[in-house]
Every structure is written in structure tokens, then in C-alpha cells.
Tab-separated table of C-alpha atoms and ligand atoms in Angstrom:
chain	number	residue	atom	x	y	z
I	1	MET	CA	117.805	130.991	47.098
I	2	VAL	CA	121.105	129.251	46.287
I	3	PHE	CA	121.946	129.344	42.474
I	4	THR	CA	123.003	126.299	40.943
I	5	ALA	CA	123.928	124.589	37.759
I	6	ASN	CA	120.467	122.947	37.468
I	7	ALA	CA	117.758	120.922	39.595
I	8	SER	CA	120.019	118.070	39.988
I	9	HIS	CA	122.781	119.968	41.603
I	10	ALA	CA	120.100	121.798	43.914
I	11	LEU	CA	119.008	118.140	45.020
I	12	LYS	CA	122.592	116.863	45.489
I	13	LEU	CA	123.207	120.165	47.730
I	14	VAL	CA	120.382	118.841	49.968
I	15	GLY	CA	121.458	115.271	49.803
I	16	GLU	CA	125.220	115.686	50.504
I	17	SER	CA	124.512	118.234	53.380
I	18	TYR	CA	121.389	117.036	55.288
I	19	PRO	CA	122.385	115.841	58.571
I	20	PHE	CA	121.681	112.064	58.168
I	21	GLU	CA	122.697	109.968	61.146
I	22	PRO	CA	122.050	106.266	61.844
I	23	GLY	CA	118.378	105.557	62.364
I	24	ASP	CA	117.261	108.564	60.467
I	25	GLN	CA	114.933	108.143	57.651
I	26	PHE	CA	114.796	109.437	53.853
I	27	LEU	CA	111.190	108.778	52.379
I	28	LEU	CA	110.278	109.202	48.902
I	29	THR	CA	107.801	108.421	46.193
I	30	PHE	CA	108.647	105.725	43.698
I	31	ASP	CA	107.891	108.384	40.799
I	32	ASN	CA	110.917	110.522	41.650
I	33	HIS	CA	113.500	111.533	39.102
I	34	ASN	CA	116.928	109.910	39.514
I	35	SER	CA	118.494	113.079	40.838
I	36	VAL	CA	116.134	112.634	43.940
I	37	ASN	CA	116.685	108.654	43.930
I	38	GLY	CA	120.346	109.516	44.153
I	39	ILE	CA	120.084	111.023	47.592
I	40	ARG	CA	119.517	107.557	48.994
I	41	GLU	CA	123.460	107.045	48.672
I	42	PHE	CA	124.100	109.781	50.933
I	43	ASP	CA	121.663	108.546	53.583
I	44	ARG	CA	122.857	105.102	53.374
I	45	ALA	CA	126.533	106.326	53.903
I	46	HIS	CA	125.570	107.702	57.113
I	47	GLY	CA	123.547	104.667	58.152
I	48	ALA	CA	120.023	106.265	57.720
I	49	ARG	CA	117.112	104.367	56.066
I	50	THR	CA	115.532	104.837	52.591
I	51	THR	CA	111.960	104.064	52.202
I	52	TYR	CA	109.991	104.166	49.011
I	53	ILE	CA	106.323	104.815	48.780
I	54	PRO	CA	104.686	103.019	45.779
I	55	VAL	CA	102.650	104.790	43.230
I	56	ALA	CA	99.530	102.733	41.924
I	57	PRO	CA	98.893	101.995	38.260
I	58	PRO	CA	96.985	103.346	35.951
I	59	GLU	CA	96.602	106.717	37.393
I	60	MET	CA	100.351	106.502	39.191
I	61	ARG	CA	99.065	108.074	42.264
I	62	VAL	CA	100.011	107.484	45.802
I	63	PRO	CA	97.105	105.657	47.980
I	64	GLU	CA	96.245	107.928	50.621
I	65	ALA	CA	96.321	105.145	53.071
I	66	LEU	CA	100.054	104.669	52.490
I	67	LEU	CA	100.704	107.999	53.417
I	68	ASP	CA	100.049	107.957	57.066
I	69	SER	CA	101.751	104.599	57.698
I	70	SER	CA	104.729	106.158	55.749
I	71	TRP	CA	105.123	109.354	57.657
I	72	SER	CA	104.783	107.275	60.937
I	73	LEU	CA	108.290	106.058	60.295
I	74	ALA	CA	109.693	109.307	61.302
I	75	LYS	CA	112.573	108.877	64.190
I	76	GLN	CA	111.404	110.869	67.032
I	77	GLY	CA	114.156	113.669	67.626
I	78	GLY	CA	115.987	112.398	64.392
I	79	HIS	CA	116.252	114.035	61.010
I	80	ASN	CA	113.815	112.845	58.581
I	81	LEU	CA	113.601	114.015	54.938
I	82	PHE	CA	110.540	113.364	52.775
I	83	ALA	CA	110.657	114.131	48.937
I	84	PHE	CA	108.344	114.305	46.194
I	85	PRO	CA	107.912	115.602	42.604
I	86	ALA	CA	105.447	118.439	42.634
I	87	GLN	CA	104.835	116.946	39.155
I	88	SER	CA	106.086	113.482	38.116
I	89	ASN	CA	108.236	113.749	34.800
I	90	PHE	CA	107.091	110.283	34.122
I	91	SER	CA	103.102	110.338	34.736
I	92	GLY	CA	102.431	114.102	34.831
I	93	VAL	CA	100.691	113.466	38.237
I	94	GLN	CA	100.613	116.304	40.439
I	95	HIS	CA	100.941	115.182	43.925
I	96	PRO	CA	98.794	117.130	46.523
I	97	LEU	CA	101.023	120.360	47.942
I	98	GLU	CA	98.739	119.680	50.905
I	99	TRP	CA	101.282	116.806	51.800
I	100	ILE	CA	104.072	119.582	52.790
I	101	GLU	CA	102.383	120.766	55.724
I	102	ARG	CA	100.815	117.328	56.774
I	103	ALA	CA	104.361	115.890	56.509
I	104	GLN	CA	106.057	118.750	58.535
I	105	LYS	CA	103.418	118.072	61.129
I	106	ARG	CA	104.617	114.414	61.511
I	107	GLY	CA	107.868	115.520	62.032
I	108	TRP	CA	109.303	115.590	58.308
I	109	ASP	CA	111.448	118.012	56.598
I	110	VAL	CA	110.122	118.307	53.136
I	111	LEU	CA	112.153	118.293	49.722
I	112	LEU	CA	109.768	119.310	46.823
I	113	ASP	CA	111.264	118.670	43.341
I	114	ALA	CA	109.437	121.236	41.514
I	115	ALA	CA	111.491	120.918	38.065
I	116	ALA	CA	108.764	119.790	36.176
I	117	PHE	CA	105.948	121.628	37.771
I	118	VAL	CA	106.972	125.232	37.643
I	119	ALA	CA	107.169	125.269	33.693
I	120	THR	CA	103.355	125.354	33.581
I	121	ASN	CA	102.094	125.925	37.136
I	122	ARG	CA	102.318	128.602	39.721
I	123	LEU	CA	104.227	127.581	42.722
I	124	ASP	CA	102.968	130.061	45.466
I	125	LEU	CA	105.718	129.939	48.198
I	126	SER	CA	103.743	132.142	50.602
I	127	ARG	CA	101.047	129.334	50.472
I	128	TRP	CA	103.250	126.274	50.365
I	129	GLN	CA	106.202	126.257	52.429
I	130	PRO	CA	108.266	122.816	51.882
I	131	ASP	CA	111.734	123.271	53.671
I	132	TYR	CA	113.685	122.906	50.198
I	133	VAL	CA	112.499	123.484	46.756
I	134	ALA	CA	114.558	122.212	43.684
I	135	LEU	CA	113.978	123.875	40.055
I	136	SER	CA	115.891	124.695	37.023
I	137	PHE	CA	114.826	128.006	35.346
I	138	TYR	CA	115.829	127.137	31.889
I	139	LYS	CA	113.270	124.439	31.900
I	140	MET	CA	110.504	127.153	32.818
I	141	PHE	CA	111.489	129.240	29.859
I	142	GLY	CA	111.834	126.512	27.410
I	143	TYR	CA	115.570	126.823	27.080
I	144	PRO	CA	117.866	123.894	26.896
I	145	THR	CA	120.523	124.992	29.572
I	146	GLY	CA	120.981	127.469	31.942
I	147	VAL	CA	120.645	128.306	35.834
I	148	GLY	CA	118.663	126.283	38.510
I	149	ALA	CA	118.049	127.067	42.054
I	150	LEU	CA	117.817	125.388	45.667
I	151	ILE	CA	114.964	127.437	47.290
I	152	ALA	CA	115.230	126.977	51.208
I	153	ARG	CA	113.677	128.115	54.167
I	154	TRP	CA	116.160	129.799	56.470
I	155	PRO	CA	116.056	127.258	59.151
I	156	ALA	CA	116.101	124.450	56.706
I	157	LEU	CA	119.255	125.823	55.021
I	158	GLU	CA	120.895	126.250	58.685
I	159	LYS	CA	120.413	122.528	59.172
I	160	LEU	CA	122.632	121.610	56.124
I	161	HIS	CA	126.100	120.960	56.753
I	162	ARG	CA	128.352	121.290	53.588
I	163	PRO	CA	130.818	118.165	53.386
I	164	TRP	CA	133.526	120.533	52.061
I	165	PHE	CA	134.268	124.001	51.290
I	166	ALA	CA	135.675	125.641	48.046
I	167	GLY	CA	136.371	129.246	46.649
I	168	GLY	CA	133.357	131.430	47.436
I	169	THR	CA	131.849	129.338	50.189
I	170	ILE	CA	133.960	130.311	53.114
I	171	GLY	CA	134.322	132.983	55.617
I	172	VAL	CA	137.851	132.375	56.405
I	173	ALA	CA	140.007	129.196	55.773
I	174	SER	CA	143.741	128.646	56.888
I	175	VAL	CA	146.124	125.899	55.694
I	176	GLN	CA	148.321	125.916	58.936
I	177	ALA	CA	145.513	126.411	61.338
I	178	ASP	CA	143.793	123.678	59.359
I	179	ARG	CA	140.452	125.134	60.024
I	180	HIS	CA	137.755	127.087	57.939
I	181	THR	CA	134.482	128.934	58.628
I	182	MET	CA	131.661	129.004	56.331
I	183	ALA	CA	130.249	132.064	54.624
I	184	ALA	CA	126.614	132.956	55.903
I	185	GLY	CA	123.530	131.812	53.990
I	186	SER	CA	123.360	130.914	50.383
I	187	ALA	CA	126.978	131.744	49.710
I	188	ALA	CA	128.104	128.753	51.667
I	189	PHE	CA	126.410	126.616	49.055
I	190	GLU	CA	127.673	128.439	45.766
I	191	ASP	CA	130.896	126.541	45.121
I	192	GLY	CA	133.551	128.676	42.850
I	193	THR	CA	132.317	131.018	40.114
I	194	LEU	CA	128.834	131.011	39.512
I	195	ASP	CA	127.513	131.223	35.901
I	196	TYR	CA	126.669	134.913	36.725
I	197	ALA	CA	126.557	135.806	33.124
I	198	ASN	CA	123.291	133.779	32.736
I	199	ILE	CA	121.571	134.846	36.120
I	200	PRO	CA	120.169	138.237	34.347
I	201	ALA	CA	118.510	135.792	31.917
I	202	ILE	CA	116.240	134.668	35.200
I	203	ASP	CA	114.709	138.117	35.324
I	204	ILE	CA	114.030	138.311	31.457
I	205	GLY	CA	112.567	134.783	31.566
I	206	LEU	CA	110.323	135.632	34.432
I	207	ASP	CA	109.071	138.717	33.096
I	208	PHE	CA	108.384	136.909	29.805
I	209	LEU	CA	106.415	134.337	31.628
I	210	GLU	CA	104.417	137.177	33.253
I	211	THR	CA	103.757	138.689	29.937
I	212	VAL	CA	102.152	135.612	28.627
I	213	GLY	CA	100.672	134.882	32.009
I	214	MET	CA	101.105	131.747	33.850
I	215	ASP	CA	97.532	131.114	34.243
I	216	GLN	CA	97.174	131.239	30.482
I	217	ILE	CA	99.880	128.655	29.879
I	218	HIS	CA	98.380	126.396	32.507
I	219	LEU	CA	95.022	126.595	30.854
I	220	ARG	CA	96.505	126.022	27.302
I	221	VAL	CA	98.414	123.049	28.595
I	222	LYS	CA	95.378	121.697	30.313
I	223	CYS	CA	93.347	121.905	27.064
I	224	LEU	CA	95.972	120.663	24.776
I	225	THR	CA	96.586	117.509	27.360
I	226	SER	CA	92.901	116.972	27.480
I	227	TRP	CA	92.440	116.551	24.032
I	228	LEU	CA	95.405	114.522	23.399
I	229	ILE	CA	94.386	112.052	26.333
I	230	GLU	CA	91.030	111.732	24.899
I	231	THR	CA	91.838	111.298	21.073
I	232	LEU	CA	94.643	109.103	21.725
I	233	GLY	CA	92.952	106.914	23.979
I	234	ALA	CA	90.205	106.557	21.599
I	235	LEU	CA	92.267	105.031	18.835
I	236	ARG	CA	91.325	101.605	18.115
I	237	HIS	CA	92.555	98.584	15.622
I	238	GLY	CA	90.165	97.181	13.432
I	239	ASN	CA	89.504	94.577	15.861
I	240	GLY	CA	88.794	96.931	18.647
I	241	ARG	CA	91.986	96.696	20.517
I	242	PRO	CA	93.450	99.923	21.592
I	243	LEU	CA	96.670	101.460	19.932
I	244	ILE	CA	97.674	103.101	22.925
I	245	GLN	CA	97.866	102.645	26.581
I	246	ILE	CA	98.542	105.729	28.681
I	247	PHE	CA	100.410	105.479	31.965
I	248	GLY	CA	99.080	108.151	34.166
I	249	PRO	CA	95.823	110.116	34.897
I	250	HIS	CA	93.120	110.063	32.055
I	251	SER	CA	91.746	112.967	33.231
I	252	CYS	CA	93.246	116.735	33.589
I	253	GLU	CA	92.520	116.997	37.363
I	254	GLN	CA	96.006	117.169	39.149
I	255	ARG	CA	98.170	116.483	36.378
I	256	GLY	CA	100.467	118.378	33.971
I	257	GLY	CA	101.161	118.412	30.294
I	258	THR	CA	103.284	115.220	30.278
I	259	ILE	CA	102.020	112.129	28.905
I	260	THR	CA	103.534	108.715	28.997
I	261	LEU	CA	102.353	105.813	26.774
I	262	ASN	CA	103.272	102.979	24.884
I	263	PHE	CA	101.856	101.765	21.430
I	264	TYR	CA	100.529	98.316	20.951
I	265	ASP	CA	99.683	96.265	17.785
I	266	ASP	CA	96.286	94.632	17.032
I	267	GLN	CA	97.247	91.479	19.101
I	268	GLY	CA	97.867	93.710	22.121
I	269	ARG	CA	101.979	93.190	21.688
I	270	VAL	CA	103.800	96.206	22.495
I	271	ILE	CA	105.696	98.069	19.767
I	272	ASP	CA	109.083	99.014	20.751
I	273	HIS	CA	109.591	102.468	21.893
I	274	GLU	CA	112.701	102.782	19.824
I	275	ILE	CA	110.678	102.088	16.761
I	276	ILE	CA	108.216	105.049	17.590
I	277	GLU	CA	111.356	107.398	18.517
I	278	LYS	CA	112.932	106.414	15.113
I	279	GLN	CA	109.722	107.191	12.951
I	280	ALA	CA	108.837	110.137	14.764
I	281	ASN	CA	112.279	111.636	14.356
I	282	GLU	CA	111.837	111.067	10.635
I	283	ARG	CA	108.455	113.055	10.806
I	284	MET	CA	110.443	115.893	12.961
I	285	ILE	CA	108.583	115.103	15.840
I	286	SER	CA	110.488	115.367	19.108
I	287	LEU	CA	109.475	113.161	21.885
I	288	ARG	CA	111.402	111.217	24.500
I	289	THR	CA	111.648	107.465	24.851
I	290	GLY	CA	112.862	104.905	27.737
I	291	CYS	CA	112.298	105.745	31.364
I	292	PHE	CA	113.024	109.551	31.504
I	293	CYS	CA	115.329	109.135	34.489
I	294	ASN	CA	112.356	107.931	36.599
I	295	PRO	CA	113.018	104.460	36.950
I	296	GLY	CA	110.498	103.655	39.955
I	297	ALA	CA	107.303	105.005	37.874
I	298	GLY	CA	108.471	103.223	34.885
I	299	GLU	CA	108.908	99.772	36.746
I	300	MET	CA	105.194	100.241	38.454
I	301	ALA	CA	103.702	101.349	34.850
I	302	LEU	CA	105.518	98.343	32.967
I	303	GLY	CA	104.760	95.838	35.711
I	304	LEU	CA	108.315	94.908	36.443
I	305	SER	CA	108.813	92.992	39.885
I	306	LYS	CA	111.577	93.652	42.187
I	307	GLN	CA	112.674	89.868	41.733
I	308	GLU	CA	113.007	90.209	38.225
I	309	LEU	CA	115.084	93.520	38.299
I	310	VAL	CA	117.187	92.229	41.270
I	311	SER	CA	118.079	89.215	39.064
I	312	CYS	CA	119.020	91.194	36.120
I	313	PHE	CA	121.364	93.250	38.265
I	314	THR	CA	122.935	90.035	39.856
I	315	SER	CA	123.195	88.205	36.440
I	316	SER	CA	125.565	90.761	35.278
I	317	ASP	CA	129.001	90.474	36.397
I	318	ARG	CA	129.955	93.763	34.976
I	319	GLY	CA	128.348	97.253	34.989
I	320	MET	CA	124.893	96.551	33.453
I	321	THR	CA	124.211	98.629	30.538
I	322	TYR	CA	120.795	99.629	29.190
I	323	GLU	CA	121.259	97.052	26.305
I	324	ASP	CA	122.013	94.342	28.772
I	325	PHE	CA	119.006	95.240	30.680
I	326	ARG	CA	116.606	95.364	27.672
I	327	LEU	CA	117.764	91.844	26.967
I	328	CYS	CA	117.387	90.663	30.271
I	329	ILE	CA	113.654	91.941	30.609
I	330	ASP	CA	112.977	89.751	27.512
I	331	GLY	CA	109.567	90.051	26.374
I	332	LYS	CA	108.721	93.170	28.294
I	333	SER	CA	108.739	96.566	27.702
I	334	THR	CA	111.675	98.380	29.408
I	335	GLY	CA	110.372	101.874	28.622
I	336	ALA	CA	107.701	104.075	27.202
I	337	VAL	CA	107.155	107.099	24.885
I	338	ARG	CA	106.811	110.524	26.597
I	339	ILE	CA	105.196	113.572	24.931
I	340	SER	CA	104.934	116.927	26.774
I	341	VAL	CA	103.158	119.899	25.941
I	342	GLY	CA	104.136	123.687	27.006
I	343	MET	CA	103.844	127.115	26.639
I	344	VAL	CA	104.840	127.129	23.111
I	345	SER	CA	102.925	123.997	21.983
I	346	ASN	CA	99.549	124.495	19.903
I	347	PHE	CA	96.888	122.512	18.574
I	348	ALA	CA	98.728	121.986	15.227
I	349	ASP	CA	101.435	119.914	17.320
I	350	ALA	CA	98.940	118.045	19.157
I	351	HIS	CA	97.239	117.135	15.828
I	352	THR	CA	100.424	116.122	14.219
I	353	PHE	CA	101.139	113.737	17.024
I	354	VAL	CA	97.699	112.070	16.717
I	355	GLU	CA	98.098	111.621	12.727
I	356	PHE	CA	101.532	110.134	13.482
I	357	ALA	CA	100.017	107.810	15.973
I	358	ARG	CA	97.326	106.846	13.446
I	359	GLN	CA	99.912	105.336	11.115
I	360	PHE	CA	100.337	102.452	13.560
I	361	LEU	CA	96.936	101.316	13.221
I	362	ASP	CA	96.230	97.887	11.869
I	363	LEU	CA	99.792	97.384	10.646
I	364	PRO	CA	100.243	94.128	9.011
I	365	ASN	CA	102.254	91.918	11.217
I	366	SER	CA	104.188	94.579	13.060
K	401	PLP	C1	111.252	116.071	37.975
K	401	PLP	C2	112.524	116.443	37.599
K	401	PLP	N1	113.462	116.482	38.609
K	401	PLP	C3	114.840	116.852	38.260
K	401	PLP	C4	115.183	116.940	37.011
K	401	PLP	C5	116.549	117.416	36.734
K	401	PLP	O1	116.625	118.587	36.307
K	401	PLP	P1	118.159	119.140	35.508
K	401	PLP	O2	118.272	118.423	34.269
K	401	PLP	O3	117.818	120.570	35.494
K	401	PLP	O4	119.058	118.757	36.450
K	401	PLP	C6	114.218	116.915	36.128
K	401	PLP	C7	114.582	117.080	34.597
K	401	PLP	O5	113.998	116.729	33.604
K	401	PLP	C8	112.842	116.423	36.401
K	401	PLP	O6	111.761	116.371	35.320
């Protein structure tokens, strides 16, 4: 276990230290968080290849047939890294953890992004043994900031080569000899002073989760999510058109408490997510809008093609801002609305959101 600032930091440690070489492979699903997508910059810098496995709307799962062909890309004798989220922070999809062993048998090291999964699901590392797991403890406890971790199997940790050294990560370093040796194990990955004042909070948080009971939390989230999906999906304008489209599984099987959706008027036109966010905030409802640092899932869900995205990026001669992007994808939604339920959510919260949603039914010429 390497203590990190957050899940992104854990993912970056793997990306910058994985021994990518020309011809090696980095394989990942479309619905990864940007902190996993960013690893492609490290693999490219070393001449390795990035391959994305698409997820298919409306369920936003990976078609099984694509997995075999993707895993067959592993370079024999090379370094092959396969990354996927245990739970997508866009669609709530929980990908099968069976993929871990299947991919390893085909020559892949597996990086599991468990940041969204572990808050409401038990991740039994004696049963599931990815090479690397990234998570943030504070997200598990419902706290906004704190400490994260990279959990790695010993051989997988030994495979990583840090691109630099820092205070705390070395055995010995010399200026005149121009040499350094790395510290053993996790210390080699913990740069400088750890946020050790916060580390005792992990014990307290884990004890608290045990007191509530992860199985209870899981069941609560499942029930609330199920009710929300069913009730929101049934909201219809007077002319029968649906108010809401959900991007992700419509059943509670292998999904978490993250529900991503868009609102539509009675003519089927999307109601801008910024309008929804503003009105929700006025009602003291916290929800998130945009693409939630998960552009791949957003592009698939909203039907944005590679061609139009590439042309937006090339049409802007300066760094494209989100506003430029919205203007470029004119007439289409560039984002969605995400509601999430967790340990502290209750039925009143779910009901309040449904009542809020109802106010968009049959709006005159919205
Ligand atoms: C699936 C997933 N991965 C990674 C992250 C990044 O986590 P952090 O903000 O702790 O770096 C998040 C954040 O929400 C996430 O949901």
C-alpha cells in the first residue's frame, strides 16, 4: 500500500513508472476517468500504443466479443497494461471483476480504478487480484478531501521504475557520485512528507464503515437507485414523450448508485444541463453536470463522433475551452446531469429529486 494524495495521484504513479517501451500496449475502456486516460501520455512518450475498447449505449457496457480481440493485442514478452474502472463514474456500470484474471492470463497487467466502486461495494482483494488498484479513502467515507492509495501486488510494484527520486524515496543519493538507490517497497513511491496527520482518519473511517456495514450500504444504494431509475424513467410529458433519458443500465444488476441522465422537453429537445444545475442549486440539491472527467463515456452516450470531435479540436488555434467546445458541438448536448446516492442518502433525498424533475414536465416552449 502506497499512500497518495488521491486516486489520481495513485494512477499517475503507475503511468509514469510503468516500463512502457516501443510496441508495448496500453489498453483501456472508453469509460475511464481522465486520470486513467492521462496515462496514454506516458505510454506514447515511450513509443507504446493506446487502444480504447468502446462501451455501447444505452447500457454503456463493453460488448463481450470486443474483449477477446482487444486482449489478443498483448505484445508477447512485452509490457501490457489494461485499465478499467470497477465502477464507471459516468454510467454507474460495474464491469465484471472476472476480467482481471482473464486479462492477466492473456498477458496483461491489470490496473483497476476502484475510486467510484469502493464507497458502496466490498472489494475483496483476496478474491480479486489486480496488479494495481487506485482509490481515495475520503470518497469512501463521504469526506471531500483526504488521503488515497495505490495498492499493488509485490511483483507488480517491483516492475515499476520511478522516473525521479525525492526526499523520502531513496536509500542513498549522492551529488558528487551522481548516483542514487531507491528505498524498498512502498517508500520509493511516497514523495516528500506524507499527509500523515490524516492517515489515522483511515482507520476511523474504515471502522465507521464496518459499523454501518458495507452490505447494508450496498443494499441501501441498490434500493434507492432502483427506485430512482424506475420513477424517473416513467416520467412522461402530456404527449407521452419521456422527460428523462438515463445513460447506463436500467436495471440494478452490476451497477452502482451513479445515475447519469438528461432532461428533454415535450418536443424531444434536450434541456441544457446548465439550466438543470442552476435550478437544482436553487432548491439546495447538489448534483453534478458536464462529463464528470469521463469524456469517453460522454461521447458514446451523447453520440458525438470522432470526426466532429477532431474537427472541433483542429478548428481552434488556441487551447480550446469548454465554452468553445460547447459552441462547436452546436445543437447537441455536450454533457449530462449526474445524481449519485451513497451511504448517507435516504428516501427523502430520492423523492426530493423526483419532485424537482417533475417541474420540467410540459413546460410551455422551454
Ligand atoms: C472512477 C474515478 N476514478 C478516479 C477519480 C479521481 O479521484 P481523485 O479525485 O481522488 O483523484 C474519480 C473521482 O471522482 C473517479 O470517480
